[in-house]
Coordinates of C-alpha atoms and ligand atoms in Angstrom, one line a residue:
X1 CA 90.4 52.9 96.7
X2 CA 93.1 55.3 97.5
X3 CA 91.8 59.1 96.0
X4 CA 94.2 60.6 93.6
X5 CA 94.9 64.5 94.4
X6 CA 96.8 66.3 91.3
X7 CA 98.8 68.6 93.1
X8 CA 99.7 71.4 90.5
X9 CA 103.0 73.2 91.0
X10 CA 101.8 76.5 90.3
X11 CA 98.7 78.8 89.9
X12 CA 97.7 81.9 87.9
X13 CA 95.6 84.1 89.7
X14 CA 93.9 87.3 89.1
X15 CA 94.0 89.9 92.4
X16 CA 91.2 92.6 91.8
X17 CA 91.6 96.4 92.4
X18 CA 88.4 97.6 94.7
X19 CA 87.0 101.2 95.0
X20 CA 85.2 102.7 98.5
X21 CA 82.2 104.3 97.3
X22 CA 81.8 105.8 100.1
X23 CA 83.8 106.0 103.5
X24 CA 83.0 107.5 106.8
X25 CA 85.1 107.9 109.7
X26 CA 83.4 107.0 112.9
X27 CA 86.3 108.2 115.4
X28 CA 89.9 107.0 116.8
X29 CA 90.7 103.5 118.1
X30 CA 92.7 102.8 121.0
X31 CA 94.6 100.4 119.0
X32 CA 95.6 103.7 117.0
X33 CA 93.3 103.0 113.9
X34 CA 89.7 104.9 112.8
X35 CA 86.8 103.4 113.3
X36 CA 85.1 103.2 109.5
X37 CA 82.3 102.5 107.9
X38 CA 83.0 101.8 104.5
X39 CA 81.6 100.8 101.1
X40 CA 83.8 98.3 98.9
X41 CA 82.9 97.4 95.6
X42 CA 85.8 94.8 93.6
X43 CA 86.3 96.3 89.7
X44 CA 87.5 94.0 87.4
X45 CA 91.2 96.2 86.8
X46 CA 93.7 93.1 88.3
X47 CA 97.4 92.8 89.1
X48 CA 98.0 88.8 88.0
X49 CA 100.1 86.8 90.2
X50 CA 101.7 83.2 89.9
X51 CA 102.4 80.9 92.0
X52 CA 105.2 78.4 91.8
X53 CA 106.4 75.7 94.2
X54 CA 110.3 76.0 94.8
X55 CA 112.4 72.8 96.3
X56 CA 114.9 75.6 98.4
X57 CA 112.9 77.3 101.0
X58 CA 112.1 80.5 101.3
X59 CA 109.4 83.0 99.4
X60 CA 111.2 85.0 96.2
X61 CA 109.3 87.5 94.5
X62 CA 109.7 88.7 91.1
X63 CA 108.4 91.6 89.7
X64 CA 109.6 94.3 87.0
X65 CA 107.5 97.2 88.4
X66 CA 110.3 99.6 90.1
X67 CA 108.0 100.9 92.7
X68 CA 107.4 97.9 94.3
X69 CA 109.8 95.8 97.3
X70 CA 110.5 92.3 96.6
X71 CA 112.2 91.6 100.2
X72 CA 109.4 91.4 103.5
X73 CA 108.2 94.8 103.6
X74 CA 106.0 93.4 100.6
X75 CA 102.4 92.4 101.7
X76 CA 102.4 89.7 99.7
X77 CA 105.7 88.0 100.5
X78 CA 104.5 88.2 104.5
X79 CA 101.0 86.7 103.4
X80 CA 103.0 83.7 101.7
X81 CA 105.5 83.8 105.0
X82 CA 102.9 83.9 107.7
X83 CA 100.8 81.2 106.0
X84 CA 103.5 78.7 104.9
X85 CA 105.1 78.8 108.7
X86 CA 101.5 78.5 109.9
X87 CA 100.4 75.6 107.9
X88 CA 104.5 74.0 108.5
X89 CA 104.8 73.6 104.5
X90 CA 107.6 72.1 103.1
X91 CA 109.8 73.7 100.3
X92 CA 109.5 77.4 99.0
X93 CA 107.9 79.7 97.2
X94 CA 108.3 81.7 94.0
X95 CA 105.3 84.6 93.0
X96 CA 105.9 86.6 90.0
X97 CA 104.0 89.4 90.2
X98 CA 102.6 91.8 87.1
X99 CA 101.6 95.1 87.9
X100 CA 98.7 97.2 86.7
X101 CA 96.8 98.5 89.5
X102 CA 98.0 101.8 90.2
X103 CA 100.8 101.9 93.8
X104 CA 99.4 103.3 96.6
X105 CA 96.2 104.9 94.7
X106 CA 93.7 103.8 96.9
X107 CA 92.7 100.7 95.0
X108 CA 94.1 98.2 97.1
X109 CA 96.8 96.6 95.1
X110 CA 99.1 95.9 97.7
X111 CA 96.1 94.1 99.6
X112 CA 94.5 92.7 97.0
X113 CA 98.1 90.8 95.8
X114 CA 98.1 89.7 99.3
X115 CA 95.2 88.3 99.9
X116 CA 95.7 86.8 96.6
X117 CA 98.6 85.0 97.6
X118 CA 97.2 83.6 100.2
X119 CA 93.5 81.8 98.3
X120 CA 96.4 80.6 95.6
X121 CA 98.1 78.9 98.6
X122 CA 95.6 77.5 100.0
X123 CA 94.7 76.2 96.8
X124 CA 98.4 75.2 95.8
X125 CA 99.2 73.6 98.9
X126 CA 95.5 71.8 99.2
X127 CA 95.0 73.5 102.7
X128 CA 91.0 73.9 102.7
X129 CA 91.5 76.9 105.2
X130 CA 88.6 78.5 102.6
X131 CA 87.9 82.5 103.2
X132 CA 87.2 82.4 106.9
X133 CA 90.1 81.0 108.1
X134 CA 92.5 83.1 106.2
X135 CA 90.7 85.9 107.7
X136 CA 92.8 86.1 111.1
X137 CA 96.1 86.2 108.8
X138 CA 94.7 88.5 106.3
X139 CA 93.5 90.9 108.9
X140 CA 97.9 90.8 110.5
X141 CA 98.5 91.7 107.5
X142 CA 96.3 95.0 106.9
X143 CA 92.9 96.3 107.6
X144 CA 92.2 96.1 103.7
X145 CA 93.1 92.7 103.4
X146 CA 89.9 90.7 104.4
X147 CA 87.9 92.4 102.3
X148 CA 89.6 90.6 99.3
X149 CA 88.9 87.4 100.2
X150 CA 85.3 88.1 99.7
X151 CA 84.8 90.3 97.1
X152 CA 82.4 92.0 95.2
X153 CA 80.1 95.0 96.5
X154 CA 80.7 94.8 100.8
X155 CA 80.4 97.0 103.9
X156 CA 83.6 97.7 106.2
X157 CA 83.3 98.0 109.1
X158 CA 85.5 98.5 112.6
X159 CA 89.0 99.2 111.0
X160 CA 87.6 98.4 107.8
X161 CA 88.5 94.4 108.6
X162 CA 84.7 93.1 109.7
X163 CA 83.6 93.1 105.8
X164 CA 80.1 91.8 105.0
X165 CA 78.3 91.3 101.8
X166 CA 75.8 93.2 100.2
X167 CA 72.8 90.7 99.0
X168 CA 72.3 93.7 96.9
X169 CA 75.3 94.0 94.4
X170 CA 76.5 97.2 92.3
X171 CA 76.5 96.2 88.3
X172 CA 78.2 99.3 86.3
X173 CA 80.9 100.2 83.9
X174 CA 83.8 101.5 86.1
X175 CA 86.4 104.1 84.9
X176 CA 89.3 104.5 87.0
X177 CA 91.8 107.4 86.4
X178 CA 95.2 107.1 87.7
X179 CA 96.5 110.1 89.3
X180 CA 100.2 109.5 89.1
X181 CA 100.3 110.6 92.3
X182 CA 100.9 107.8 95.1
X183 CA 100.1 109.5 98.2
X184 CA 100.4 107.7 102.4
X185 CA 97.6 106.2 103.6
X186 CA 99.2 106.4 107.2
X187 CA 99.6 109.9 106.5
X188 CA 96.2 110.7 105.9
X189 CA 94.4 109.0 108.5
X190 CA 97.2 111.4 110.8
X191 CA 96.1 114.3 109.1
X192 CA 92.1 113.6 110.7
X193 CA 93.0 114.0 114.3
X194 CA 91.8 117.2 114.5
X195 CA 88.3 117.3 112.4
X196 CA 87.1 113.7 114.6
X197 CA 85.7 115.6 117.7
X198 CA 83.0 117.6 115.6
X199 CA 81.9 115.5 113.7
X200 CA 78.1 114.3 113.8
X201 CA 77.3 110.9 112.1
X202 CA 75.4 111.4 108.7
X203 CA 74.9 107.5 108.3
X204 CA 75.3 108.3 104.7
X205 CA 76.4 104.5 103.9
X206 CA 73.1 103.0 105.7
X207 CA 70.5 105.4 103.7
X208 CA 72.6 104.5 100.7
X209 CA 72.5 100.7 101.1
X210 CA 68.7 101.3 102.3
X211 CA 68.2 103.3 98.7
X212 CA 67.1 102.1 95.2
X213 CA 71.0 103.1 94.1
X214 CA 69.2 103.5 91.1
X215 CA 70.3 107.3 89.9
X216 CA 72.2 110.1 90.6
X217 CA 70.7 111.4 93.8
X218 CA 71.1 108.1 95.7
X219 CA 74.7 107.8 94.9
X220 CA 75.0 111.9 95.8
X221 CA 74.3 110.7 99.9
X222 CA 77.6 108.7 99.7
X223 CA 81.0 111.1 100.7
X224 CA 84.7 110.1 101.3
X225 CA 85.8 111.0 104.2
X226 CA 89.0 110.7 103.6
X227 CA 89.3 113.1 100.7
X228 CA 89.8 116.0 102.7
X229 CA 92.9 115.0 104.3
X230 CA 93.9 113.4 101.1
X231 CA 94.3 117.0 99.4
X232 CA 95.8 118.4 102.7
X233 CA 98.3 115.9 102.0
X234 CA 98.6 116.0 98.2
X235 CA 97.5 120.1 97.6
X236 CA 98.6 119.8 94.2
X237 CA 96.0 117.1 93.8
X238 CA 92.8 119.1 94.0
X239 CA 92.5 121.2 91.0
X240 CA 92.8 117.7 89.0
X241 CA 90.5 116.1 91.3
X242 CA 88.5 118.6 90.6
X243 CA 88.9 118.7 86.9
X244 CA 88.7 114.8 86.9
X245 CA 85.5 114.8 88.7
X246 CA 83.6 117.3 86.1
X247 CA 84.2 115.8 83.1
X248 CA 83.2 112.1 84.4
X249 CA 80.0 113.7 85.0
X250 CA 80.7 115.8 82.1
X251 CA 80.3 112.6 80.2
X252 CA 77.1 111.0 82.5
X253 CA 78.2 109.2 85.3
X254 CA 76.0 108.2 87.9
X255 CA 78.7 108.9 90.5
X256 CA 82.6 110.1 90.7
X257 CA 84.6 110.1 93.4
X258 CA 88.0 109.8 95.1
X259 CA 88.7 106.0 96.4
X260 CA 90.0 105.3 99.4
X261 CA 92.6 107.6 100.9
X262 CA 93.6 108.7 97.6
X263 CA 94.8 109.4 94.9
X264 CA 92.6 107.4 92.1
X265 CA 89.6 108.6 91.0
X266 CA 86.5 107.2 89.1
X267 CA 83.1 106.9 87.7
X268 CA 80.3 104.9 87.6
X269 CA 78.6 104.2 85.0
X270 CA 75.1 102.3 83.2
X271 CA 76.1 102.7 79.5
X272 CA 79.3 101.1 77.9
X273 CA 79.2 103.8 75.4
X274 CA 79.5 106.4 78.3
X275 CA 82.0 104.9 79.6
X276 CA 84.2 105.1 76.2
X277 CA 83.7 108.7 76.2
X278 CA 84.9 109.5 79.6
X279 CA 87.8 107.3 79.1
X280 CA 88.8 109.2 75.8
X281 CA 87.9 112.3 77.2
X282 CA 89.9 112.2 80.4
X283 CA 92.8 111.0 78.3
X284 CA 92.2 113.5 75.5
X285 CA 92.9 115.9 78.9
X286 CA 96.5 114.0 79.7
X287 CA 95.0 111.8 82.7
X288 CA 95.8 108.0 82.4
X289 CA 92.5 105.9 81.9
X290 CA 90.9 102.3 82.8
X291 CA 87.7 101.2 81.6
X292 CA 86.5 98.2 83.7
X293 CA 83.1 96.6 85.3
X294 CA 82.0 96.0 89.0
X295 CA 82.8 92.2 89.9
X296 CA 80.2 90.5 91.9
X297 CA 79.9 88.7 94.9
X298 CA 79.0 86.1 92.6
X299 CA 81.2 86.7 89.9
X300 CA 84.2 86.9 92.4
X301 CA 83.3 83.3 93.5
X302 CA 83.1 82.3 90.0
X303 CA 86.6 83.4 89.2
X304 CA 87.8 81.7 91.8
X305 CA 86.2 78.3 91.1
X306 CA 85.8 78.3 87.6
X307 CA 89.3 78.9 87.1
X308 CA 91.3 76.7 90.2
X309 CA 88.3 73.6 90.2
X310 CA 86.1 74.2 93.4
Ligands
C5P401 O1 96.2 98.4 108.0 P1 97.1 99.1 107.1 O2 98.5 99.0 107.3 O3 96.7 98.9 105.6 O4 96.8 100.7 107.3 C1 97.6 101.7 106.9 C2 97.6 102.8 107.9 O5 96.3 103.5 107.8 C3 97.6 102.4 109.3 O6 99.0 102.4 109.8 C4 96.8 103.4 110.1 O7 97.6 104.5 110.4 C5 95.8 103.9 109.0 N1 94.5 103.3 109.2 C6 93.7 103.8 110.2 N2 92.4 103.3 110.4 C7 91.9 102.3 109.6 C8 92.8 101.8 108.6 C9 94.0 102.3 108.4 O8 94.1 104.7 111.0 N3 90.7 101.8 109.8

């Protein structure tokens, strides 16, 4: 007996935001990138993408948001490019693409919508490359980009691309404050040159992971790395960094930080209700608020196959 395949003409599918609770910058590649050691965690704030099979070829993207680029120089148009000449798919593309992840925050929306793209394609075009064969086209595309195939609470590690999962994963209530303030991340890995030479190697994310992460003073070994530059780069960031930072643990959170090379902020935190006060206090200051959750290594996977049947 022949097996039936539905083949569905288009997918709807979350891409999570992640935040770096802690990053460290081992030194300078030769391929031009820093050598990191980083600590992702996926939070449940999503961009949602669709994905719809076109007869004409080509990949369009549509989306309303005015900072983003709909032509090539959009991550997730070259993710569903690269794959579909890979794979020799017939037909085209269409994504529509909604927006809530803050642009170029340090949350990974432009990598997360890619990587995105390409799980829905696999699924939409019933490729079974699964996670760790999209791995060599989601590392082409940036060094963020692997991680969010994988999800949930992971270590980074070379240019961030060699991601690994914690067996140990990070459950909290997440607030995430938008800067409003989208700031290079080319720009400030440039601005480390200089500081790399001196530097000694605190291992902070290895006595971390090795801790209980149970209260404040485990979570006080982790440091971004990045921050500094970030502020060199964005100076009229750091007195509302700074005033970000205090009252998130104003309000009790186990941890606040920058993530990744800026300019989002946010706090961890064990009670909901906690969490509800920081985000009404940080607005009551003018600062645009999210209230989220960590996501899992296991709740990742059970997006993913709860929602598209695996
Ligand atoms: O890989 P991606 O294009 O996302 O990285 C953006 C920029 O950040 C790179 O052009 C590079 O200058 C810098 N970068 C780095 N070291 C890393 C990751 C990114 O220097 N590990």
């Amino acid at each position: 007996m022949s097996r039936i395949t539905r083949r569905p003409s288009f997918l709807t599918v979350p891409a999570f935001a992640k935040i770096n609770l802690g990053i460290e910058v081992l030194g300078s590649r030769q391929d031009g990138y820093h050598e990191l050691r980083t600590l992702f965690q996926t939070i449940s704030l999503h961009d949602d993408i669709e994905l719809r099979r076109r007869r004409a070829p080509g990949v369009v993207l549509r989306c309303e948001h005015p900072l983003i680029p709909r032509d090539e120089t959009n991550l997730a148009v070259r993710a569903a490019r690269d794959l579909m000449r890979h794979a020799g798919l017939p037909g085209g593309v269409e994504i529509r693409l909604t927006k809530r992840i803050p642009v170029a925050g340090g949350l990974g929306g432009g990598s997360s919508d890619a990587a995105a793209v390409l799980m829905a394609l696999d699924r939409l075009f019933e490729l079974d490359l699964g996670p760790a064969r999209l791995h060599a086209f989601a590392r082409r595309l940036g060094a963020d980009v692997p991680f969010f195939l994988l999800g949930g609470t992971a270590l980074g590690l070379g240019r961030g691309d060699e991601v690994y999962p914690l067996e140990k994963q990070l459950r909290a209530e997440v607030v995430v404050i938008d800067m409003g303030r989208p700031v290079s991340t080319a720009a400030v890995f440039r601005r480390l040159g200089a500081q790399l030479t001196l530097k000694e190697n605190g291992y902070t994310i290895f006595r971390f992971v090795s801790s209980d992460w149970g209260d404040r003073a485990s979570f006080r070994i982790l440091t971004n790395e990045l921050e500094r530059s970030a502020l060199e780069e964005a100076p009229d960031l750091a007195d509302t960094v700074r005033r970000v930072r205090r009252i998130l643990v104003g309000e009790g959170a186990l941890f606040a930080g920058m993530s990744g090379s800026g300019s989002s902020c946010f706090g961890l935190f064990i009670e909901r209700a906690a969490a509800r006060r920081a985000v009404k206090a940080t607005r009551a200051a003018g600062f645009a608020a999210h209230r989220g959750r960590t996501v899992t290594l296991g709740g990742f996977r059970r997006t993913w196959s709860l929602r598209f049947g695996r």
